[in-house]
Amino acid sequence: MPTAPARPSRARRVWGETWRILAALGIGFVGIAFIAWETDTGQRTVTDAQAALDLLVGVLGLPLLLLRRRAPLTVALLLGAASTVSILVSGAQMVALVSLSTHRRWWKISLALVVGVAAAGVYERLHPLVDPGASDWLVNLIASTFGFALLVWIGAYIGLRREHLVSLQERAETAEREQASRVAQAQTAERTRIAREMHDVLAHRISLVAMHAGALAYRTDLPPDKVAETAGVVRDNAHAALTELREVLGVLRDPLAGDAPPEPPQPSLADLADLFAEARANGADVRVEGPVDDLGARAAGLGEAVSRHAYRIVQEGLTNARKHAPWAPVAVSVVGAPGEGLTIVVRNPVRSVGPLPEAPAPPPSGLGLVGLTERVELVGGRLSYGTTADPAARDGRGAAFVLEAWLPWAA
C-alpha cells in the first residue's frame, strides 16, 4: 500500500476543514429550504417541534465532521442515524460518506449505505407527504440508493487519485535517490581511481628520492661530483613527482572552467622499456628475463585496461623493491601469448645490498598491493605475493620477495 502523503501545513488543514463544513451546511440549507417549501404549500406535514429538532440536530452534527479522519465509520453512522430526524445534517452525512469511501473499505461503506438508505425511509415516515402516491416509497428508495452510490463512487475516485499521486511522488523520490546514488558511486569510483593513480605515480618517484637521499645521508665519503649527481637525481624526481601529481589531480578540476588540461594517456606495456631505462638511469639494477622490447607491439589485442594494469604491476614491484631493498637487483619477467594469458613476476632480495648500511624501514602505506589486487580482480586475473627462498643466494639461506600476477589475454 502506498504510504500517506506528507502532512499539509496548518493553514491548509484549517481551510480544508472550513470549506467542507461550509459545503455541508450549504447542502443542508438547500434540503431544509425544500422541506420548508413543501410544508408551506401543504405537500408535507412537519410540526414546529420537528423543525426545531431538525435545526438542533443539524447544528450539533456539523462538528462531527472534524472527527471523520480519526473515526470515519463512526462519524458516517452517527450522521446517518441523525438524518432520520434532520434534513439539515444531510450535507454533513454526504461529506462523511465521501470521506469514508476514499479508504475503499467496502464492508464499512456497505454498512454506512444501509444506515443511510434506512434513515431516508424513516425520515419519510416521520415527515410524511399529505397525498403520497402508491409508488412514492419505491421512487424515494431508488433515488436515495442512487444518490448514496454516487457519493461512494466520488469518494472512491478521490481515494484512487490520492494514491496515484502518492505513487507518482514515491517514484519521483525513488528516481531522485537512485540518481543521487549513481552520482555518489561514480564519484567514489573516480576518487578511488585517482587515489590509486596517485599512489602508483608518487610511490614510484618518492621511492627514488628516498633511495638517493639515503645514499647522501649515509655515504659521507662520496666525492663532490657524485654528491652533485645524486642530488640532481633527487631534484629531478621531486620535480617529476610534482608534475605527475598535478596531472593526476587535473581530473578533479571543473571541466566547465575551460582551463583544465586534458588527462594524459595512461602508460601501458609499450612503455615498459622506458620504465626499465629510467630505473637503470637512477641506479637500480633491473634484470629483465625474456624479451619485453616487442611485447607492447605483440600485446595489441591484450586490451587497454589489462595492458595498463600490467604496467602498474611492474611499476609497483620496482617501487616495493626500491623501498624495502634499495640497491638490490630486481628480476622482472613478463611473458605471455594470446589464449594463454600474461604472467608477470617481479623478484628481489628481502635485504638491501649495496652502498648503504641497514637503513630504517620506510613507513608502509598498505595500499600498493591492495590496489594491485583490486586491479587484477577487475579484469579477472590472479595476484600472489610473499617471501620465498632466493635461488640467487650463494649460501642457500637468502630470502626473496616475489610478486606474481596472471592477467587474461584472449585468443
Short mmCIF file of C-alpha atoms in Angstrom, two decimals:
data_model
loop_
_atom_site.label_atom_id
_atom_site.label_comp_id
_atom_site.label_asym_id
_atom_site.label_seq_id
_atom_site.Cartn_x
_atom_site.Cartn_y
_atom_site.Cartn_z
CA MET A 1 0.00 0.00 0.00
CA PRO A 2 1.30 3.47 -0.79
CA THR A 3 2.41 5.49 2.17
CA ALA A 4 0.48 8.51 3.36
CA PRO A 5 1.34 11.81 1.70
CA ALA A 6 3.24 14.50 3.51
CA ARG A 7 1.23 16.29 6.18
CA PRO A 8 -0.09 19.63 4.84
CA SER A 9 0.51 22.94 6.55
CA ARG A 10 -1.70 24.15 9.39
CA ALA A 11 -3.31 26.90 7.29
CA ARG A 12 -4.12 24.43 4.54
CA ARG A 13 -5.68 21.99 7.02
CA VAL A 14 -7.82 24.74 8.56
CA TRP A 15 -9.05 25.87 5.14
CA GLY A 16 -9.79 22.28 4.11
CA GLU A 17 -11.97 21.68 7.14
CA THR A 18 -13.66 25.09 6.80
CA TRP A 19 -14.80 24.73 3.23
CA ARG A 20 -16.08 21.21 3.85
CA ILE A 21 -18.19 22.35 6.81
CA LEU A 22 -19.49 25.29 4.78
CA ALA A 23 -20.34 22.97 1.87
CA ALA A 24 -22.15 20.57 4.23
CA LEU A 25 -24.04 23.50 5.76
CA GLY A 26 -24.97 24.81 2.30
CA ILE A 27 -26.31 21.41 1.17
CA GLY A 28 -28.26 21.09 4.43
CA PHE A 29 -29.85 24.51 4.00
CA VAL A 30 -30.88 23.61 0.45
CA GLY A 31 -32.58 20.46 1.82
CA ILE A 32 -34.30 22.25 4.67
CA ALA A 33 -35.45 25.01 2.31
CA PHE A 34 -37.02 22.39 0.04
CA ILE A 35 -38.81 20.76 3.01
CA ALA A 36 -40.00 24.18 4.18
CA TRP A 37 -41.41 24.89 0.71
CA GLU A 38 -43.27 21.57 0.72
CA THR A 39 -44.63 22.38 4.18
CA ASP A 40 -45.79 25.85 3.14
CA THR A 41 -47.52 24.53 0.03
CA GLY A 42 -49.28 21.82 2.04
CA GLN A 43 -47.49 18.87 0.40
CA ARG A 44 -45.75 17.64 3.58
CA THR A 45 -46.63 17.63 7.24
CA VAL A 46 -43.88 18.96 9.54
CA THR A 47 -44.62 20.16 13.05
CA ASP A 48 -42.83 23.04 14.75
CA ALA A 49 -41.18 20.59 17.18
CA GLN A 50 -39.85 18.54 14.27
CA ALA A 51 -38.50 21.66 12.59
CA ALA A 52 -36.75 22.78 15.77
CA LEU A 53 -35.28 19.30 16.29
CA ASP A 54 -34.13 19.31 12.68
CA LEU A 55 -32.20 22.56 13.20
CA LEU A 56 -30.75 21.44 16.55
CA VAL A 57 -29.53 18.05 15.30
CA GLY A 58 -28.15 19.65 12.13
CA VAL A 59 -26.13 22.23 14.08
CA LEU A 60 -24.83 19.60 16.53
CA GLY A 61 -23.91 17.20 13.73
CA LEU A 62 -21.64 19.58 11.81
CA PRO A 63 -18.74 19.48 14.36
CA LEU A 64 -18.63 15.69 13.96
CA LEU A 65 -17.02 16.24 10.55
CA LEU A 66 -13.84 17.29 12.34
CA LEU A 67 -13.51 13.71 13.63
CA ARG A 68 -14.13 11.93 10.33
CA ARG A 69 -10.40 11.30 9.66
CA ARG A 70 -9.90 9.59 13.03
CA ALA A 71 -13.14 7.57 13.04
CA PRO A 72 -14.68 7.72 9.53
CA LEU A 73 -17.11 4.82 10.01
CA THR A 74 -18.38 6.02 13.40
CA VAL A 75 -18.96 9.56 12.13
CA ALA A 76 -20.74 8.29 9.00
CA LEU A 77 -23.04 6.05 11.07
CA LEU A 78 -23.86 8.79 13.62
CA LEU A 79 -24.65 11.33 10.92
CA GLY A 80 -26.66 8.72 9.02
CA ALA A 81 -28.72 7.99 12.15
CA ALA A 82 -29.14 11.72 12.78
CA SER A 83 -30.61 12.14 9.28
CA THR A 84 -33.70 10.27 10.43
CA VAL A 85 -34.89 13.47 12.16
CA SER A 86 -32.85 16.18 10.41
CA ILE A 87 -32.55 17.17 6.79
CA LEU A 88 -30.04 19.87 7.76
CA VAL A 89 -27.49 17.19 8.72
CA SER A 90 -27.73 15.53 5.29
CA GLY A 91 -24.89 17.69 3.92
CA ALA A 92 -22.57 16.57 6.72
CA GLN A 93 -23.71 12.98 6.11
CA MET A 94 -22.72 13.24 2.43
CA VAL A 95 -19.28 14.64 3.27
CA ALA A 96 -18.71 11.87 5.85
CA LEU A 97 -19.77 9.17 3.33
CA VAL A 98 -17.41 10.55 0.68
CA SER A 99 -14.57 10.65 3.22
CA LEU A 100 -15.29 7.06 4.28
CA SER A 101 -15.35 5.89 0.65
CA THR A 102 -11.86 7.27 -0.05
CA HIS A 103 -10.44 4.38 2.02
CA ARG A 104 -12.37 1.82 -0.09
CA ARG A 105 -13.18 -0.49 2.82
CA TRP A 106 -16.27 -1.94 1.22
CA TRP A 107 -17.83 -3.61 4.26
CA LYS A 108 -17.72 -0.29 6.09
CA ILE A 109 -19.13 1.52 3.07
CA SER A 110 -21.93 -1.06 2.75
CA LEU A 111 -22.84 -0.61 6.41
CA ALA A 112 -22.96 3.16 6.03
CA LEU A 113 -25.10 2.79 2.87
CA VAL A 114 -27.63 0.57 4.65
CA VAL A 115 -27.90 3.03 7.53
CA GLY A 116 -28.24 5.96 5.14
CA VAL A 117 -30.97 4.37 2.99
CA ALA A 118 -32.85 3.18 6.10
CA ALA A 119 -32.59 6.66 7.64
CA ALA A 120 -34.03 8.20 4.49
CA GLY A 121 -37.02 5.82 4.72
CA VAL A 122 -37.52 6.65 8.41
CA TYR A 123 -37.40 10.39 7.66
CA GLU A 124 -40.16 9.96 5.07
CA ARG A 125 -42.28 8.14 7.66
CA LEU A 126 -41.70 10.83 10.30
CA HIS A 127 -42.33 13.66 7.83
CA PRO A 128 -44.97 12.15 5.51
CA LEU A 129 -46.39 13.70 2.37
CA VAL A 130 -50.04 14.82 2.58
CA ASP A 131 -51.11 12.90 -0.53
CA PRO A 132 -48.48 10.20 -1.18
CA GLY A 133 -48.67 8.10 -4.32
CA ALA A 134 -48.69 4.34 -4.32
CA SER A 135 -45.16 4.13 -5.72
CA ASP A 136 -43.59 7.12 -3.94
CA TRP A 137 -41.79 4.91 -1.41
CA LEU A 138 -40.17 2.94 -4.23
CA VAL A 139 -39.11 6.10 -6.04
CA ASN A 140 -37.64 7.50 -2.83
CA LEU A 141 -35.77 4.24 -2.18
CA ILE A 142 -34.26 4.16 -5.66
CA ALA A 143 -33.37 7.86 -5.54
CA SER A 144 -31.68 7.62 -2.15
CA THR A 145 -29.81 4.45 -3.14
CA PHE A 146 -28.61 6.03 -6.38
CA GLY A 147 -27.57 9.24 -4.59
CA PHE A 148 -25.59 7.38 -1.96
CA ALA A 149 -23.96 5.17 -4.62
CA LEU A 150 -22.89 8.31 -6.49
CA LEU A 151 -21.27 9.66 -3.32
CA VAL A 152 -19.42 6.35 -2.82
CA TRP A 153 -18.12 6.49 -6.41
CA ILE A 154 -16.91 10.06 -5.88
CA GLY A 155 -15.13 9.09 -2.66
CA ALA A 156 -13.52 6.01 -4.23
CA TYR A 157 -12.31 8.11 -7.17
CA ILE A 158 -10.78 10.67 -4.80
CA GLY A 159 -9.04 7.88 -2.87
CA LEU A 160 -7.65 6.33 -6.05
CA ARG A 161 -6.42 9.71 -7.26
CA ARG A 162 -4.70 10.39 -3.96
CA GLU A 163 -2.95 7.03 -4.03
CA HIS A 164 -1.92 7.64 -7.64
CA LEU A 165 -0.41 10.99 -6.72
CA VAL A 166 1.40 9.42 -3.76
CA SER A 167 2.70 6.68 -6.06
CA LEU A 168 3.97 9.25 -8.55
CA GLN A 169 5.65 11.17 -5.73
CA GLU A 170 7.28 7.98 -4.44
CA ARG A 171 8.51 7.14 -7.93
CA ALA A 172 9.99 10.60 -8.33
CA GLU A 173 11.67 10.39 -4.92
CA THR A 174 12.96 6.89 -5.69
CA ALA A 175 14.33 8.03 -9.05
CA GLU A 176 15.97 11.00 -7.36
CA ARG A 177 17.54 8.77 -4.71
CA GLU A 178 18.76 6.31 -7.36
CA GLN A 179 20.23 9.16 -9.38
CA ALA A 180 21.97 10.53 -6.29
CA SER A 181 23.24 7.04 -5.51
CA ARG A 182 24.60 6.62 -9.05
CA VAL A 183 26.31 10.01 -8.83
CA ALA A 184 27.80 9.10 -5.44
CA GLN A 185 29.01 5.75 -6.77
CA ALA A 186 30.55 7.42 -9.79
CA GLN A 187 32.26 9.98 -7.56
CA THR A 188 33.54 7.25 -5.25
CA ALA A 189 34.84 5.21 -8.18
CA GLU A 190 36.56 8.27 -9.63
CA ARG A 191 38.12 9.17 -6.30
CA THR A 192 39.31 5.59 -5.88
CA ARG A 193 40.84 5.63 -9.34
CA ILE A 194 42.55 8.96 -8.66
CA ALA A 195 43.84 7.72 -5.30
CA ARG A 196 45.19 4.56 -6.96
CA GLU A 197 46.92 6.53 -9.70
CA MET A 198 48.34 8.97 -7.15
CA HIS A 199 49.76 6.10 -5.13
CA ASP A 200 51.28 4.37 -8.15
CA VAL A 201 52.82 7.54 -9.54
CA LEU A 202 54.02 9.17 -6.34
CA ALA A 203 55.29 5.97 -4.69
CA HIS A 204 57.48 5.34 -7.75
CA ARG A 205 59.01 8.82 -7.65
CA ILE A 206 59.27 9.21 -3.88
CA SER A 207 60.97 5.83 -3.55
CA LEU A 208 63.67 7.06 -5.92
CA VAL A 209 64.03 10.26 -3.91
CA ALA A 210 64.25 8.29 -0.63
CA MET A 211 66.82 5.86 -2.00
CA HIS A 212 69.21 8.54 -3.29
CA ALA A 213 68.62 10.81 -0.30
CA GLY A 214 69.57 7.86 1.88
CA ALA A 215 72.77 7.49 -0.08
CA LEU A 216 73.63 11.11 0.63
CA ALA A 217 72.82 10.67 4.31
CA TYR A 218 74.90 7.52 4.87
CA ARG A 219 77.75 7.92 2.38
CA THR A 220 79.75 10.84 3.75
CA ASP A 221 82.81 9.79 1.74
CA LEU A 222 81.30 10.47 -1.68
CA PRO A 223 83.26 12.85 -3.95
CA PRO A 224 81.67 16.23 -4.73
CA ASP A 225 80.79 15.26 -8.30
CA LYS A 226 78.98 12.12 -7.08
CA VAL A 227 77.13 14.15 -4.46
CA ALA A 228 76.08 16.64 -7.12
CA GLU A 229 74.93 13.82 -9.41
CA THR A 230 72.87 12.17 -6.66
CA ALA A 231 71.36 15.49 -5.62
CA GLY A 232 70.40 16.08 -9.26
CA VAL A 233 68.59 12.75 -9.33
CA VAL A 234 66.72 13.71 -6.14
CA ARG A 235 65.83 17.11 -7.61
CA ASP A 236 64.68 15.72 -10.97
CA ASN A 237 62.50 13.04 -9.39
CA ALA A 238 60.99 15.50 -6.92
CA HIS A 239 60.08 17.83 -9.82
CA ALA A 240 58.71 14.87 -11.79
CA ALA A 241 56.61 13.81 -8.78
CA LEU A 242 55.10 17.29 -8.50
CA THR A 243 54.39 17.39 -12.23
CA GLU A 244 52.73 13.97 -12.28
CA LEU A 245 50.74 14.83 -9.15
CA ARG A 246 49.40 17.93 -10.87
CA GLU A 247 48.43 15.89 -13.93
CA VAL A 248 46.63 13.29 -11.83
CA LEU A 249 44.75 15.91 -9.81
CA GLY A 250 43.83 17.76 -13.00
CA VAL A 251 40.83 15.49 -13.42
CA LEU A 252 39.37 16.97 -10.23
CA ARG A 253 39.19 20.44 -11.71
CA ASP A 254 35.94 21.76 -13.11
CA PRO A 255 35.83 20.83 -16.81
CA LEU A 256 33.46 23.76 -17.42
CA ALA A 257 36.13 26.24 -16.36
CA GLY A 258 37.84 25.85 -19.71
CA ASP A 259 41.39 25.88 -18.32
CA ALA A 260 41.67 22.25 -17.20
CA PRO A 261 44.17 20.36 -19.37
CA PRO A 262 43.09 17.02 -20.82
CA GLU A 263 44.09 13.95 -18.85
CA PRO A 264 47.27 12.44 -20.32
CA PRO A 265 47.17 8.88 -21.67
CA GLN A 266 47.95 6.19 -19.12
CA PRO A 267 51.13 4.10 -19.62
CA SER A 268 50.84 0.55 -20.92
CA LEU A 269 53.04 -2.42 -21.74
CA ALA A 270 54.53 -0.48 -24.63
CA ASP A 271 56.15 1.84 -22.04
CA LEU A 272 57.91 -0.92 -20.07
CA ALA A 273 61.19 -0.36 -21.89
CA ASP A 274 61.15 3.31 -20.87
CA LEU A 275 60.33 2.31 -17.28
CA PHE A 276 63.32 -0.05 -17.14
CA ALA A 277 65.62 2.52 -18.75
CA GLU A 278 64.55 5.17 -16.23
CA ALA A 279 65.09 2.78 -13.30
CA ARG A 280 68.57 1.88 -14.53
CA ALA A 281 69.43 5.52 -15.09
CA ASN A 282 68.56 6.18 -11.45
CA GLY A 283 70.89 3.48 -10.22
CA ALA A 284 68.62 0.43 -9.99
CA ASP A 285 69.86 -2.99 -11.06
CA VAL A 286 66.92 -4.24 -13.15
CA ARG A 287 67.40 -7.61 -14.81
CA VAL A 288 64.77 -8.40 -17.41
CA GLU A 289 64.11 -12.05 -18.12
CA GLY A 290 62.70 -12.74 -21.54
CA PRO A 291 62.01 -10.40 -24.46
CA VAL A 292 59.95 -7.40 -23.47
CA ASP A 293 61.05 -4.88 -26.07
CA ASP A 294 58.46 -6.05 -28.58
CA LEU A 295 55.85 -7.05 -26.01
CA GLY A 296 53.95 -3.78 -26.45
CA ALA A 297 53.55 -4.42 -30.16
CA ARG A 298 52.55 -8.07 -29.64
CA ALA A 299 50.06 -7.14 -26.92
CA ALA A 300 47.87 -5.04 -29.21
CA GLY A 301 44.95 -7.43 -28.59
CA LEU A 302 45.51 -7.54 -24.84
CA GLY A 303 43.15 -4.66 -24.16
CA GLU A 304 43.87 -1.17 -22.92
CA ALA A 305 42.82 -1.84 -19.30
CA VAL A 306 44.81 -5.08 -18.96
CA SER A 307 47.87 -3.52 -20.59
CA ARG A 308 47.67 -0.54 -18.22
CA HIS A 309 47.28 -2.81 -15.19
CA ALA A 310 50.29 -4.87 -16.30
CA TYR A 311 52.42 -1.74 -16.43
CA ARG A 312 51.27 -0.68 -12.96
CA ILE A 313 52.07 -4.14 -11.56
CA VAL A 314 55.66 -3.96 -12.81
CA GLN A 315 55.99 -0.37 -11.60
CA GLU A 316 54.68 -1.26 -8.13
CA GLY A 317 57.07 -4.22 -7.98
CA LEU A 318 60.04 -1.97 -8.71
CA THR A 319 58.78 0.59 -6.18
CA ASN A 320 58.46 -2.00 -3.42
CA ALA A 321 61.92 -3.37 -4.16
CA ARG A 322 63.37 0.13 -4.02
CA LYS A 323 61.59 0.91 -0.73
CA HIS A 324 62.40 -2.30 1.14
CA ALA A 325 65.63 -3.47 -0.52
CA PRO A 326 67.35 -0.45 -2.10
CA TRP A 327 70.23 -1.12 -4.48
CA ALA A 328 69.32 -4.81 -4.60
CA PRO A 329 68.96 -6.41 -8.04
CA VAL A 330 65.40 -6.84 -9.25
CA ALA A 331 64.43 -9.59 -11.69
CA VAL A 332 61.43 -8.91 -13.88
CA SER A 333 59.73 -11.44 -16.15
CA VAL A 334 56.82 -10.58 -18.44
CA VAL A 335 55.78 -13.45 -20.70
CA GLY A 336 52.54 -14.47 -22.32
CA ALA A 337 50.63 -15.15 -25.51
CA PRO A 338 47.05 -14.84 -26.73
CA GLY A 339 44.91 -17.60 -25.28
CA GLU A 340 47.44 -18.38 -22.52
CA GLY A 341 47.40 -15.18 -20.53
CA LEU A 342 50.07 -12.75 -19.41
CA THR A 343 52.31 -13.73 -16.49
CA ILE A 344 54.29 -11.08 -14.61
CA VAL A 345 56.89 -11.95 -11.99
CA VAL A 346 58.94 -9.38 -10.01
CA ARG A 347 61.57 -10.85 -7.65
CA ASN A 348 64.01 -9.07 -5.34
CA PRO A 349 66.05 -10.00 -2.24
CA VAL A 350 64.44 -9.16 1.08
CA ARG A 351 67.51 -7.38 2.47
CA SER A 352 69.28 -4.39 0.99
CA VAL A 353 72.63 -4.96 -0.71
CA GLY A 354 74.84 -2.16 -1.91
CA PRO A 355 76.46 1.05 -0.75
CA LEU A 356 74.11 1.68 2.22
CA PRO A 357 74.13 0.08 5.66
CA GLU A 358 70.91 -1.27 7.08
CA ALA A 359 68.59 1.77 6.92
CA PRO A 360 65.36 2.32 8.84
CA ALA A 361 62.42 0.71 7.10
CA PRO A 362 60.18 3.19 5.30
CA PRO A 363 56.65 3.63 6.62
CA PRO A 364 54.36 1.15 4.86
CA SER A 365 51.30 2.60 3.16
CA GLY A 366 49.45 -0.69 2.88
CA LEU A 367 47.81 0.50 -0.32
CA GLY A 368 50.13 -0.69 -3.07
CA LEU A 369 49.46 -4.42 -3.00
CA VAL A 370 45.81 -3.83 -2.10
CA GLY A 371 45.45 -1.60 -5.15
CA LEU A 372 47.14 -4.18 -7.35
CA THR A 373 44.79 -6.87 -6.07
CA GLU A 374 41.79 -4.70 -7.00
CA ARG A 375 43.22 -4.01 -10.43
CA VAL A 376 43.82 -7.68 -11.16
CA GLU A 377 40.42 -8.79 -9.87
CA LEU A 378 38.67 -6.19 -12.03
CA VAL A 379 39.95 -7.87 -15.20
CA GLY A 380 39.54 -11.46 -13.95
CA GLY A 381 43.19 -12.14 -13.14
CA ARG A 382 45.11 -13.52 -10.17
CA LEU A 383 47.74 -11.96 -7.90
CA SER A 384 50.01 -13.51 -5.28
CA TYR A 385 52.93 -12.18 -3.30
CA GLY A 386 55.12 -13.23 -0.40
CA THR A 387 58.57 -14.24 0.76
CA THR A 388 60.26 -17.36 -0.57
CA ALA A 389 63.74 -18.83 -0.83
CA ASP A 390 66.08 -16.83 -3.03
CA PRO A 391 67.61 -19.06 -5.71
CA ALA A 392 70.33 -16.44 -6.33
CA ALA A 393 71.66 -16.63 -2.75
CA ARG A 394 75.03 -18.36 -2.60
CA ASP A 395 74.55 -19.92 0.82
CA GLY A 396 71.05 -21.07 0.01
CA ARG A 397 69.64 -19.27 3.03
CA GLY A 398 68.66 -15.98 1.41
CA ALA A 399 65.05 -14.88 1.06
CA ALA A 400 63.37 -13.09 -1.79
CA PHE A 401 60.09 -11.26 -2.12
CA VAL A 402 58.14 -12.44 -5.15
CA LEU A 403 55.22 -10.61 -6.74
CA GLU A 404 53.42 -12.71 -9.35
CA ALA A 405 50.34 -11.84 -11.39
CA TRP A 406 48.39 -13.52 -14.15
CA LEU A 407 46.19 -11.48 -16.46
CA PRO A 408 43.79 -12.87 -19.08
CA TRP A 409 44.78 -12.49 -22.74
CA ALA A 410 42.02 -13.51 -25.13
CA ALA A 411 42.93 -15.55 -28.17
#
